[in-house]
Amino acid sequence: MSGLLDLVREDLRDFTGYKSARSESLQGGVWLNANESAWANPADAKATSRRYPDPQPAALRSALAGLYGCEESQLLIGRGSDEAIDLLVRALCNPGRDAVIVTPPVFGMYAVCARLQDAPVIEVPLRDGADGFVADLDAVAAMAVESNAKLVFLCSPSNPAGSAIPLAEIERLAERIEGKALLVVDEAYGEFSDLPSATTLQARQPNIAVLRTLSKAHALAAARIGVVIADAALIEVLRRCQAPYPVPTPCAELALAGLSPEALAETEKRVALIRSERARLQAALAGLPEVRHVYPSQGNYVLARFRDAESAFRSLLAAGVVVRDQRAAPQLGDALRITVGSPEQNDRVISALRRIEAAA
Ligand code: PMP
């Protein structure tokens, strides 16, 4: 896929990165090549952490490839999808020149990573209409073609807006920006969505990269395991730009256990519960006079507009419930984002908001 590698910074195309002790294919029973300790730490009961880890733990990589239905060569494990976002921006954007397109209101890390790389950020706002917030993909395509953009970030389901983008539209955008920019589809909340993953488009459109994470539906946010799924040659470039040992062994072990058939079956049940609780929470919110608008959501959260978002936020806090205040985000001056919790937690949200009505 030489066309795709043309999107990588020229100075990094043949960059070999750090050659760690673990990356050499040497054989032996006594490993004295990495200045590790000869003994495990007394607290390391299973003695799994004495030596540096495999940079891409093989068993986890294989389990993740199975989970997401891709080849192992198409997948890079990072410290959350946050790291994947950072790697993509660093590997593709020349500082001060190559831009990143984002669709606000949206997850903030795309712009943060761009800023750290001194890559200009171009905003193509979501449009608020009858179907909720929708990405203006014609405007995104036009902007990608006429600007120095190297990366387009789409969030689907979108955080915090809640909407997901139909695959046909993603494919069409990828076609329109081919040779110009990489289309990154962030599917952090993909498990909660009705729509299939954009990985199913990658065979036809290699300029699509997909981000997935174990932080949300799989309940492993603290393990910091996320992936980027993309063309194998691009994955190889990203791997060379990554820190030498990005996946700590205790995290890899926990993640692998979290992908066992039993754990996956439980995750699936919980996703189903969150989806039904999402509908219940949306219906309850929509029935409150205090709530001006409830957005459709394909994620594990609900975005709502309030007549007085400050007092709603305060009332929830007084009831011990912390939600995300979105009022500083563009177009969301009166909005809060509420993560869908357990049925009991959602009841608490609903009754705290009902109390405002009663007090008013
Ligand atoms: N993408 C989106 C849309 C998110 O909301 C988040 C976390 N809030 C992330 C990526 C990062 O997730 P992680 O680094 O935990 O994989």
Coordinates of C-alpha atoms and ligand atoms in Angstrom, one line a residue:
M1 CA 0.0 0.0 0.0
S2 CA 2.6 2.5 -1.0
G3 CA -0.1 5.2 -1.6
L4 CA -1.1 5.0 2.1
L5 CA 2.5 5.2 3.3
D6 CA 2.8 8.4 1.3
L7 CA 0.6 10.0 4.1
V8 CA 3.3 9.2 6.7
R9 CA 5.8 12.0 7.5
E10 CA 8.6 11.7 4.9
D11 CA 11.3 11.8 7.7
L12 CA 9.7 8.8 9.5
R13 CA 9.0 6.5 6.5
D14 CA 12.3 4.6 7.1
F15 CA 12.7 5.4 10.8
T16 CA 13.5 2.3 12.7
G17 CA 12.7 3.5 16.2
Y18 CA 14.3 2.1 19.3
K19 CA 15.6 -1.4 19.1
S20 CA 14.6 -2.9 22.4
A21 CA 16.2 -6.0 24.0
R22 CA 12.9 -7.8 23.5
S23 CA 12.8 -7.1 19.8
E24 CA 15.8 -9.0 18.8
S25 CA 15.1 -12.6 17.8
L26 CA 17.8 -14.2 19.9
Q27 CA 17.4 -17.6 21.7
G28 CA 18.8 -18.6 25.1
G29 CA 17.9 -19.8 28.6
V30 CA 19.9 -17.1 30.4
W31 CA 18.9 -13.6 29.5
L32 CA 21.6 -11.0 30.5
N33 CA 21.0 -8.5 27.7
A34 CA 18.6 -6.0 29.2
N35 CA 20.0 -5.1 32.6
E36 CA 17.0 -6.7 34.3
S37 CA 17.1 -8.1 37.9
A38 CA 18.1 -11.8 38.3
W39 CA 15.3 -12.2 40.8
A40 CA 11.6 -11.3 40.9
N41 CA 10.5 -8.6 43.3
P42 CA 9.2 -10.2 46.6
A43 CA 5.7 -8.7 45.8
D44 CA 5.7 -10.3 42.3
A45 CA 4.2 -13.6 43.4
K46 CA 3.8 -15.0 40.0
A47 CA 7.2 -13.6 38.9
T48 CA 5.7 -12.2 35.7
S49 CA 7.2 -8.7 35.9
R50 CA 10.9 -9.3 36.4
R51 CA 11.7 -9.0 32.7
Y52 CA 10.6 -6.4 30.2
P53 CA 7.4 -7.4 28.4
D54 CA 6.8 -8.4 24.8
P55 CA 6.2 -5.0 23.1
Q56 CA 3.0 -6.5 21.6
P57 CA 2.0 -9.4 23.8
A58 CA 1.3 -12.3 21.3
A59 CA -1.6 -13.9 23.1
L60 CA -3.4 -10.6 23.7
R61 CA -2.8 -9.5 20.1
S62 CA -4.3 -12.7 18.8
A63 CA -7.3 -12.4 21.2
L64 CA -7.9 -8.8 20.1
A65 CA -7.6 -9.6 16.4
G66 CA -10.2 -12.4 17.0
L67 CA -12.5 -9.9 18.9
Y68 CA -12.3 -7.3 16.2
G69 CA -12.2 -9.6 13.2
C70 CA -9.0 -8.4 11.7
E71 CA -5.5 -9.8 11.0
E72 CA -3.0 -9.6 13.8
S73 CA -0.7 -7.6 11.4
Q74 CA -3.5 -5.0 11.1
L75 CA -3.6 -4.3 14.8
L76 CA -1.4 -2.3 17.2
I77 CA -2.0 -2.4 21.0
G78 CA -1.4 0.9 22.8
R79 CA -2.0 2.5 26.2
G80 CA -5.7 3.1 25.6
S81 CA -6.9 4.4 22.2
D82 CA -5.5 7.7 23.5
E83 CA -2.1 6.5 22.7
A84 CA -3.2 5.4 19.2
I85 CA -4.6 8.9 18.5
D86 CA -1.2 10.4 19.6
L87 CA 0.8 8.0 17.5
L88 CA -1.3 8.7 14.4
V89 CA -0.9 12.4 14.8
R90 CA 2.8 12.2 15.4
A91 CA 3.5 9.8 12.5
L92 CA 1.4 11.6 9.9
C93 CA 1.5 15.3 10.7
N94 CA 4.5 17.5 10.0
P95 CA 4.5 20.1 12.8
G96 CA 3.3 23.5 11.7
R97 CA 2.0 22.2 8.4
D98 CA -0.2 19.1 8.2
A99 CA -3.7 19.6 9.7
V100 CA -6.1 17.4 11.6
I101 CA -9.9 17.7 10.9
V102 CA -12.2 17.3 13.9
T103 CA -16.0 17.6 14.2
P104 CA -16.9 19.4 17.4
P105 CA -18.5 19.0 19.9
V106 CA -16.4 15.9 20.1
F107 CA -13.9 14.0 22.3
G108 CA -11.1 16.4 23.0
M109 CA -8.0 14.2 22.6
Y110 CA -7.8 14.6 18.8
A111 CA -7.3 18.4 19.2
V112 CA -5.0 17.9 22.3
C113 CA -2.6 15.6 20.4
A114 CA -2.7 17.9 17.3
R115 CA -1.8 20.8 19.5
L116 CA 1.1 18.9 21.1
Q117 CA 2.4 18.1 17.6
D118 CA 1.8 21.7 16.5
A119 CA -0.6 20.4 13.8
P120 CA -3.3 22.9 12.8
V121 CA -6.8 21.8 13.9
I122 CA -9.6 22.4 11.5
E123 CA -13.1 22.3 12.9
V124 CA -16.1 21.1 10.9
P125 CA -18.9 21.4 13.4
L126 CA -21.5 18.7 13.8
R127 CA -25.0 19.9 12.7
D128 CA -27.8 19.8 15.2
G129 CA -31.0 18.7 13.5
A130 CA -34.0 16.5 13.7
D131 CA -31.9 13.4 14.0
G132 CA -29.6 14.8 16.6
F133 CA -26.0 15.9 16.0
V134 CA -24.9 14.8 12.5
A135 CA -21.4 15.1 11.0
D136 CA -21.4 17.2 7.8
L137 CA -19.3 14.8 5.7
D138 CA -19.6 16.9 2.5
A139 CA -18.0 19.8 4.4
V140 CA -15.4 17.4 5.9
A141 CA -14.5 16.1 2.4
A142 CA -14.3 19.5 0.9
M143 CA -12.1 20.7 3.8
A144 CA -9.9 17.7 3.6
V145 CA -9.3 18.2 -0.1
E146 CA -8.7 21.9 0.0
S147 CA -6.5 22.0 3.2
N148 CA -3.3 20.4 4.3
A149 CA -5.2 17.8 6.3
K150 CA -3.5 14.5 6.8
L151 CA -6.0 13.1 9.3
V152 CA -9.7 13.2 9.6
F153 CA -11.1 12.1 13.0
L154 CA -14.7 10.9 13.1
C155 CA -16.2 9.7 16.3
S156 CA -18.9 7.0 15.8
P157 CA -20.8 6.7 18.1
S158 CA -19.9 10.3 18.8
N159 CA -18.9 11.4 22.3
P160 CA -20.7 13.4 23.6
A161 CA -23.2 13.9 20.8
G162 CA -24.4 10.2 20.7
S163 CA -24.9 9.8 17.0
A164 CA -23.3 7.1 14.8
I165 CA -22.4 7.4 11.2
P166 CA -23.7 4.9 8.6
L167 CA -21.0 2.9 7.0
A168 CA -22.0 3.9 3.4
E169 CA -21.2 7.5 4.4
I170 CA -17.9 6.6 6.0
E171 CA -16.9 4.7 2.9
R172 CA -17.9 7.5 0.6
L173 CA -15.8 10.0 2.6
A174 CA -12.8 7.7 2.6
E175 CA -13.1 7.5 -1.2
R176 CA -13.3 11.2 -1.5
I177 CA -10.1 11.9 0.6
E178 CA -8.1 8.9 -0.8
G179 CA -4.5 9.8 -1.4
K180 CA -5.0 13.0 0.7
A181 CA -5.7 12.0 4.2
L182 CA -6.3 9.0 6.5
L183 CA -9.8 8.7 7.9
V184 CA -9.8 7.6 11.5
V185 CA -13.0 6.2 12.9
D186 CA -13.0 6.2 16.7
E187 CA -15.3 3.4 17.8
A188 CA -14.6 3.6 21.5
Y189 CA -18.4 3.0 22.1
G190 CA -18.9 0.7 19.1
E191 CA -20.3 -2.2 21.3
F192 CA -23.3 -0.1 22.3
S193 CA -24.2 0.8 18.8
D194 CA -26.7 -0.7 16.3
L195 CA -24.2 0.0 13.4
P196 CA -21.5 -2.4 12.3
S197 CA -17.8 -1.5 12.6
A198 CA -15.9 0.4 9.9
T199 CA -13.3 -2.4 9.9
T200 CA -15.7 -4.0 7.4
L201 CA -14.7 -1.3 4.9
Q202 CA -11.0 -1.6 5.3
A203 CA -10.5 -4.2 2.6
R204 CA -12.0 -1.8 0.0
Q205 CA -10.7 1.4 1.6
P206 CA -7.3 1.0 3.2
N207 CA -7.2 4.7 4.1
I208 CA -9.6 3.9 7.0
A209 CA -8.1 3.3 10.5
V210 CA -10.4 2.2 13.3
L211 CA -9.9 2.8 17.0
R212 CA -11.3 0.3 19.6
T213 CA -10.8 0.1 23.3
L214 CA -11.3 -2.2 26.3
S215 CA -12.0 0.8 28.5
K216 CA -15.8 1.1 28.0
A217 CA -17.9 -2.0 27.3
H218 CA -15.2 -4.3 28.6
A219 CA -14.9 -2.4 31.9
L220 CA -11.1 -2.3 31.8
A221 CA -10.4 1.4 31.7
A222 CA -7.5 1.2 34.3
A223 CA -5.7 -1.5 32.2
R224 CA -5.2 1.0 29.5
I225 CA -5.6 -1.3 26.5
G226 CA -6.8 0.2 23.2
V227 CA -6.0 -0.6 19.6
V228 CA -5.7 0.9 16.2
I229 CA -6.7 -1.3 13.3
A230 CA -5.3 -0.3 10.0
D231 CA -3.3 -1.3 6.9
A232 CA -0.4 -3.6 8.1
A233 CA 2.2 -1.3 6.6
L234 CA 0.9 1.7 8.5
I235 CA 0.7 -0.4 11.7
E236 CA 4.4 -1.2 11.3
V237 CA 5.2 2.5 11.0
L238 CA 3.2 3.3 14.1
R239 CA 4.8 0.5 16.0
R240 CA 8.3 1.9 15.3
C241 CA 7.1 5.3 16.7
Q242 CA 5.7 3.8 19.9
A243 CA 7.5 3.6 23.2
P244 CA 9.6 0.4 23.6
Y245 CA 7.4 -1.6 26.0
P246 CA 3.9 0.0 25.9
V247 CA 1.9 -2.9 27.4
P248 CA 2.6 -3.7 31.0
T249 CA 2.4 -7.5 31.7
P250 CA -0.2 -7.2 34.5
C251 CA -2.4 -5.2 32.2
A252 CA -1.9 -7.7 29.3
E253 CA -2.8 -10.6 31.6
L254 CA -5.9 -8.9 32.9
A255 CA -7.0 -7.9 29.4
L256 CA -6.5 -11.5 28.2
A257 CA -8.5 -12.9 31.1
G258 CA -11.2 -10.2 30.3
L259 CA -11.6 -11.6 26.8
S260 CA -12.2 -15.2 27.9
P261 CA -15.5 -16.7 26.6
E262 CA -17.0 -16.4 30.1
A263 CA -16.0 -12.8 30.5
L264 CA -17.2 -11.9 27.0
A265 CA -20.5 -13.5 27.7
E266 CA -20.9 -11.3 30.8
T267 CA -19.8 -8.2 28.9
E268 CA -22.4 -9.0 26.2
K269 CA -25.2 -9.2 28.9
R270 CA -24.1 -5.9 30.4
V271 CA -24.1 -4.2 27.0
A272 CA -27.6 -5.4 26.5
L273 CA -28.6 -4.0 29.9
I274 CA -26.9 -0.7 29.3
R275 CA -28.8 -0.4 26.0
S276 CA -32.1 -1.0 27.7
E277 CA -31.2 1.3 30.6
R278 CA -30.2 4.0 28.0
A279 CA -33.7 3.9 26.6
R280 CA -35.3 4.0 30.0
L281 CA -33.1 7.0 31.1
Q282 CA -33.9 8.8 27.8
A283 CA -37.6 8.3 28.3
A284 CA -37.5 9.4 31.9
L285 CA -35.5 12.5 31.1
A286 CA -37.7 13.4 28.2
G287 CA -40.7 13.4 30.6
L288 CA -39.1 16.0 32.9
P289 CA -40.2 19.7 32.3
E290 CA -36.7 20.7 33.4
V291 CA -35.2 18.9 30.4
R292 CA -35.4 20.8 27.1
H293 CA -34.1 18.0 24.8
V294 CA -32.7 14.5 25.0
Y295 CA -30.5 13.4 22.1
P296 CA -30.6 10.0 20.5
S297 CA -27.6 7.9 21.6
Q298 CA -25.7 4.9 20.3
G299 CA -23.2 5.1 23.2
N300 CA -23.4 4.3 26.9
Y301 CA -24.3 7.9 27.7
V302 CA -27.1 10.4 27.1
L303 CA -26.7 14.0 26.2
A304 CA -29.5 16.3 27.3
R305 CA -30.3 20.0 27.3
F306 CA -31.7 21.6 30.4
R307 CA -33.7 24.7 31.1
D308 CA -31.2 25.5 33.9
A309 CA -28.2 23.2 33.4
E310 CA -26.4 24.7 36.4
S311 CA -29.2 23.9 38.8
A312 CA -29.5 20.4 37.3
F313 CA -25.8 19.8 37.7
R314 CA -25.8 21.1 41.3
S315 CA -28.9 19.0 42.2
L316 CA -27.3 15.9 40.9
L317 CA -24.1 16.7 42.8
A318 CA -26.1 17.2 46.0
A319 CA -27.5 13.7 45.4
G320 CA -24.0 12.5 45.1
V321 CA -24.2 12.0 41.3
V322 CA -21.4 13.4 39.2
V323 CA -22.2 13.9 35.5
R324 CA -20.2 15.5 32.8
D325 CA -20.9 19.2 32.5
Q326 CA -20.7 20.0 28.7
R327 CA -21.5 23.7 28.9
A328 CA -18.0 24.8 27.8
A329 CA -18.3 22.7 24.6
P330 CA -19.4 24.4 21.4
Q331 CA -23.2 24.3 20.8
L332 CA -23.7 22.7 24.2
G333 CA -24.1 25.7 26.5
D334 CA -27.1 24.1 28.3
A335 CA -26.1 20.4 28.1
L336 CA -25.0 17.7 30.5
R337 CA -23.8 14.2 29.5
I338 CA -24.9 11.4 31.8
T339 CA -23.2 8.0 31.6
V340 CA -25.7 5.2 31.7
G341 CA -25.1 3.4 35.0
S342 CA -26.6 0.4 36.8
P343 CA -30.4 0.5 37.1
E344 CA -30.0 1.7 40.7
Q345 CA -27.7 4.5 39.7
N346 CA -30.0 5.6 36.9
D347 CA -32.9 5.7 39.3
R348 CA -30.9 8.0 41.5
V349 CA -30.3 10.3 38.5
I350 CA -34.0 10.4 37.7
S351 CA -35.1 11.0 41.3
A352 CA -32.6 13.8 41.8
L353 CA -33.8 15.5 38.7
R354 CA -37.5 15.0 39.7
R355 CA -36.7 16.7 43.0
I356 CA -35.8 19.9 41.2
E357 CA -39.3 19.9 39.7
A358 CA -40.8 19.4 43.0
A359 CA -38.8 22.2 44.6
A360 CA -39.5 24.6 41.8
Ligands
PMP1 N1 -12.3 7.9 22.2 C1 -13.4 8.3 22.7 C2 -14.5 8.8 21.9 C3 -13.4 8.4 24.1 O1 -14.6 8.9 24.7 C4 -12.4 8.0 24.9 C5 -12.4 8.0 26.4 N2 -13.2 8.9 27.0 C6 -11.2 7.5 24.3 C7 -11.2 7.4 22.9 C8 -10.0 7.0 25.0 O2 -10.2 5.8 25.5 P1 -9.0 4.9 26.1 O3 -7.7 5.7 26.0 O4 -9.3 4.6 27.5 O5 -9.0 3.7 25.2

